[in-house]
Coordinates of N, CA and C in Angstrom, one line a residue:
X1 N -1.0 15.0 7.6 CA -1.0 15.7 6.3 C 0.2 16.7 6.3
X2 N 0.4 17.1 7.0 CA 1.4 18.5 7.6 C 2.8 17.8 7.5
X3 N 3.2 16.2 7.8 CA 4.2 15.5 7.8 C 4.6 15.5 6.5
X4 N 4.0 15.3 5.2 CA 3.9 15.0 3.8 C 4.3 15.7 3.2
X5 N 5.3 15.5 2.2 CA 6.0 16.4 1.2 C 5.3 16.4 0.1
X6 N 4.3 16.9 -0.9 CA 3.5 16.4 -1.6 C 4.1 17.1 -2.9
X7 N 5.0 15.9 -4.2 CA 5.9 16.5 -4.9 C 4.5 15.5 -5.9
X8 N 3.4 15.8 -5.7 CA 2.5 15.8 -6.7 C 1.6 16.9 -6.6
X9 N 0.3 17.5 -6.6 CA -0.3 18.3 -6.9 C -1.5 18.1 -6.0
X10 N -2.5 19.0 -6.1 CA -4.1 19.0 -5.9 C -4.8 18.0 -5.9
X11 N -4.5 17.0 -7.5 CA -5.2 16.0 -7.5 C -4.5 14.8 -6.4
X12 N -3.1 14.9 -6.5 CA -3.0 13.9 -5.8 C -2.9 13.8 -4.3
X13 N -3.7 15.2 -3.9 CA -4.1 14.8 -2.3 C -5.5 14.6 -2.5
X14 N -6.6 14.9 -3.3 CA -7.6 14.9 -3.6 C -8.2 13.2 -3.9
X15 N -7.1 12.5 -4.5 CA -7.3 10.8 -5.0 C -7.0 10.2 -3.3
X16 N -5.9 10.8 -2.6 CA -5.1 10.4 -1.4 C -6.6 10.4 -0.1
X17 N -7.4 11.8 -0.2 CA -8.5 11.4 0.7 C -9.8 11.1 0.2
X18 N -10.2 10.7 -1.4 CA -11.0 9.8 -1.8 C -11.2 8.6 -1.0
X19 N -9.6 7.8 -1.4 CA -9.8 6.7 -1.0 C -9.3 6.5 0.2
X20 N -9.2 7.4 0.9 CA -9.2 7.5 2.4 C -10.4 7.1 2.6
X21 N -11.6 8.0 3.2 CA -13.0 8.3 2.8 C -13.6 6.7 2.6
X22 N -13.4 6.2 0.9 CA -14.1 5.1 0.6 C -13.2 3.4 1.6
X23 N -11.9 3.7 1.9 CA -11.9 2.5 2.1 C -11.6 2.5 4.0
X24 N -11.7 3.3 4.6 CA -11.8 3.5 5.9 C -12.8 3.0 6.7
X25 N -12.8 2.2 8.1 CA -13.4 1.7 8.6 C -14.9 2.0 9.5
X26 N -14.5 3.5 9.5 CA -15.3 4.2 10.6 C -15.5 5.7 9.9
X27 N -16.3 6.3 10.7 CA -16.3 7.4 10.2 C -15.4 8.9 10.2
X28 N -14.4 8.1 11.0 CA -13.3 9.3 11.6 C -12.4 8.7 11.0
X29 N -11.5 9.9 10.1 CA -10.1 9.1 9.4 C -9.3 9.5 10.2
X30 N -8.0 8.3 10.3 CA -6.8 8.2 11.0 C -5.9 8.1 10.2
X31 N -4.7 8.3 10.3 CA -3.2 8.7 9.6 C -3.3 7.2 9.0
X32 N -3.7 6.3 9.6 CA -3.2 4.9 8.9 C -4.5 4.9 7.8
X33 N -5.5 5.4 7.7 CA -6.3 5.9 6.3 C -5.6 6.4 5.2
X34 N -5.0 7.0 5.6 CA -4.0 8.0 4.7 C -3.5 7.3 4.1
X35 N -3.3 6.9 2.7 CA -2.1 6.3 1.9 C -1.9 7.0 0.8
X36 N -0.4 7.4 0.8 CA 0.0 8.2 -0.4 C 0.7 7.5 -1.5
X37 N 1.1 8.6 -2.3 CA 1.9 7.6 -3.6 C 3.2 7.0 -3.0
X38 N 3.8 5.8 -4.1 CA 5.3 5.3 -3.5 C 6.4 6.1 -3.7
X39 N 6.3 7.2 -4.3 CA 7.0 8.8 -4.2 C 7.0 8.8 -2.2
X40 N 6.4 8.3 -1.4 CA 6.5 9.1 -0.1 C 7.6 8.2 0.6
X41 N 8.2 7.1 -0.2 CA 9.6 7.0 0.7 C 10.3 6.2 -0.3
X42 N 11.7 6.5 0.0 CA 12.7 6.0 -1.5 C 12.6 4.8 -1.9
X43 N 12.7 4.0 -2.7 CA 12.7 3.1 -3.1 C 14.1 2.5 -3.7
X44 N 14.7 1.0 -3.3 CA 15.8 1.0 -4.0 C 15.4 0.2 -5.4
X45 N 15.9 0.7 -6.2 CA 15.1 0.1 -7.6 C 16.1 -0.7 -8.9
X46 N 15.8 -2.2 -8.9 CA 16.8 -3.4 -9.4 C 16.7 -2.6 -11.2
X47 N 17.9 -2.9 -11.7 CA 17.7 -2.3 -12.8 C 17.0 -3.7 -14.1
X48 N 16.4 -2.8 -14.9 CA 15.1 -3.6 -15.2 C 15.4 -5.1 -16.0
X49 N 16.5 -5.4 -16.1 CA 16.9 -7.0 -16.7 C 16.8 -8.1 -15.0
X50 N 16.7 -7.2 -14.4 CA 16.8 -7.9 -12.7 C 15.3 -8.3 -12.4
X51 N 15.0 -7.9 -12.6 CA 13.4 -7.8 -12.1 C 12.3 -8.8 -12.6
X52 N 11.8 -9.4 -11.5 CA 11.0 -10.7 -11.6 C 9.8 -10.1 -11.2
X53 N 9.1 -10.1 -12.1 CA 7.6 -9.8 -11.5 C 7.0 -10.3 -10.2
X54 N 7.0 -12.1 -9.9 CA 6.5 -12.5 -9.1 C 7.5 -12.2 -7.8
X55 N 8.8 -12.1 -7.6 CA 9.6 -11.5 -6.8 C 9.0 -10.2 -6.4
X56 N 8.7 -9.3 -7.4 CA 8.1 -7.7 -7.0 C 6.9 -7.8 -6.1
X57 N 6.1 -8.6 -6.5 CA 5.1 -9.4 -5.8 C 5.1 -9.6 -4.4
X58 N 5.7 -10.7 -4.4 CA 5.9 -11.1 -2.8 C 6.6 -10.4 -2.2
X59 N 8.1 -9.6 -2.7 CA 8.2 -8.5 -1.5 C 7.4 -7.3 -1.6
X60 N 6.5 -7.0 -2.2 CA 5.9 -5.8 -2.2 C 4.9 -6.6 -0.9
X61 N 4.1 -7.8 -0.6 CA 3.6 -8.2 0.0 C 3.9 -8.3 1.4
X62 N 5.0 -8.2 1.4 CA 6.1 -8.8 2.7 C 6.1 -7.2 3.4
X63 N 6.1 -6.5 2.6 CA 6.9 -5.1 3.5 C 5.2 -4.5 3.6
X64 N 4.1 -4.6 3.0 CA 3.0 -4.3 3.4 C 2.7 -4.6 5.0
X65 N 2.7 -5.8 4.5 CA 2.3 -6.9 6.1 C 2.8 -6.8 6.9
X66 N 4.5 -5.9 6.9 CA 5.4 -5.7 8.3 C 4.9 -4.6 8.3
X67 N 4.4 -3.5 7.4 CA 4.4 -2.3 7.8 C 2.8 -2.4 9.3
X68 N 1.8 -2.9 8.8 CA 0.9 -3.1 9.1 C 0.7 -4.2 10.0
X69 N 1.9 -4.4 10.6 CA 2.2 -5.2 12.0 C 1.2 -6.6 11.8
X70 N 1.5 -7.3 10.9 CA 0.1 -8.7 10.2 C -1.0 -8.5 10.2
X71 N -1.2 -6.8 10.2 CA -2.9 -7.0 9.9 C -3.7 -7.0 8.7
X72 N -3.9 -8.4 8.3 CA -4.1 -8.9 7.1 C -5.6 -8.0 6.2
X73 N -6.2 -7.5 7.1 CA -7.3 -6.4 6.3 C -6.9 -5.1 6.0
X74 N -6.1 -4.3 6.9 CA -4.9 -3.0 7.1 C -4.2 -3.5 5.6
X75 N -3.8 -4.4 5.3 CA -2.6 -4.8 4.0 C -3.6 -4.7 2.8
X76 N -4.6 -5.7 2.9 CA -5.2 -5.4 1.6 C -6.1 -4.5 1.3
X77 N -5.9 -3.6 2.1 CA -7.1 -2.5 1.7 C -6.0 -1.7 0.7
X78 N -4.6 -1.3 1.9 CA -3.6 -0.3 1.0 C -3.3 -1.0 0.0
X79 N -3.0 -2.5 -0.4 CA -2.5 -2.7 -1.4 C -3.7 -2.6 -2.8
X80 N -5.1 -2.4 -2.2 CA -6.0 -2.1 -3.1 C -6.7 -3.8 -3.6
X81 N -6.8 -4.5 -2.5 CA -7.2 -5.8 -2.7 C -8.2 -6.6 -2.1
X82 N -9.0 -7.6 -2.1 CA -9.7 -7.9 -0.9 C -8.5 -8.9 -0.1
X83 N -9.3 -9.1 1.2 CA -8.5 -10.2 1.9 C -8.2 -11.4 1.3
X84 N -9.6 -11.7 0.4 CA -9.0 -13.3 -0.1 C -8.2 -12.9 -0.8
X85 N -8.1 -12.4 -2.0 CA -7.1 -12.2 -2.9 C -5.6 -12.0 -2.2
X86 N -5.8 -11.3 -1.0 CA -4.2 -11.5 -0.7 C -3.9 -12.6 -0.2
X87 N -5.0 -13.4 0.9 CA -4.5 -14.8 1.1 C -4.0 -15.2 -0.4
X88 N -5.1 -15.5 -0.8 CA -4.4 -16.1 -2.8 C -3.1 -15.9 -2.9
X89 N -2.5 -14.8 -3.0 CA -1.4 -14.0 -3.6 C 0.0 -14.5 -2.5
X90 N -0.5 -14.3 -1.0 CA 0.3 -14.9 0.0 C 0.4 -16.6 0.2
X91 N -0.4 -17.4 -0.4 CA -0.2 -19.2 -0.5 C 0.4 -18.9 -2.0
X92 N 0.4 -18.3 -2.8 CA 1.1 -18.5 -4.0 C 2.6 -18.3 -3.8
X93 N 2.8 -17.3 -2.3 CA 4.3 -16.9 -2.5 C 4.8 -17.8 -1.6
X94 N 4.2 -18.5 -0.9 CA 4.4 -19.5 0.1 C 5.1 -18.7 1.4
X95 N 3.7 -17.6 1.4 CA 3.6 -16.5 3.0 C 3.0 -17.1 3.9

């Protein structure tokens, strides 16, 4: 938490360890619990005639999965999903 630049407010560490809390495995939260807004690292961003939804998709999928070294329950929890559904999402992008 001490690492975190928090260029949102009260609520948005308060939403940050809600769903810490609700989607955490055990009873002790760990830094990998932690998930903040996509404010916490730059983003390079296609200007909006560029941009394919289903493209947004699958790499938003792709850089989950590397972050979380293929752990396919770690990915869909932060992306806010069940597992099947990202299998789903991952055979649709042919991951």
């Amino acid at each position: 938490l001490k690492k975190y630049h928090f260029p949102g407010n009260v609520r948005e560490l308060q939403y940050a360890l809600e769903r810490a809390v609700i989607m955490a495995d055990s009873n002790l939260l760990t830094e990998d619990d932690l998930v903040f807004s996509p404010i916490e690292k730059k983003a390079t961003v296609k200007p909006i005639e560029d941009v394919n939804l289903d493209e947004v998709e699958k790499q938003t999928i792709q850089k989950v999965i590397e972050k979380n070294k293929g752990n396919i329950s770690k990915s869909a929890k932060e992306l806010g999903i069940t597992r099947t559904a990202l299998y789903r999402r991952m055979n649709k992008h042919g991951l």
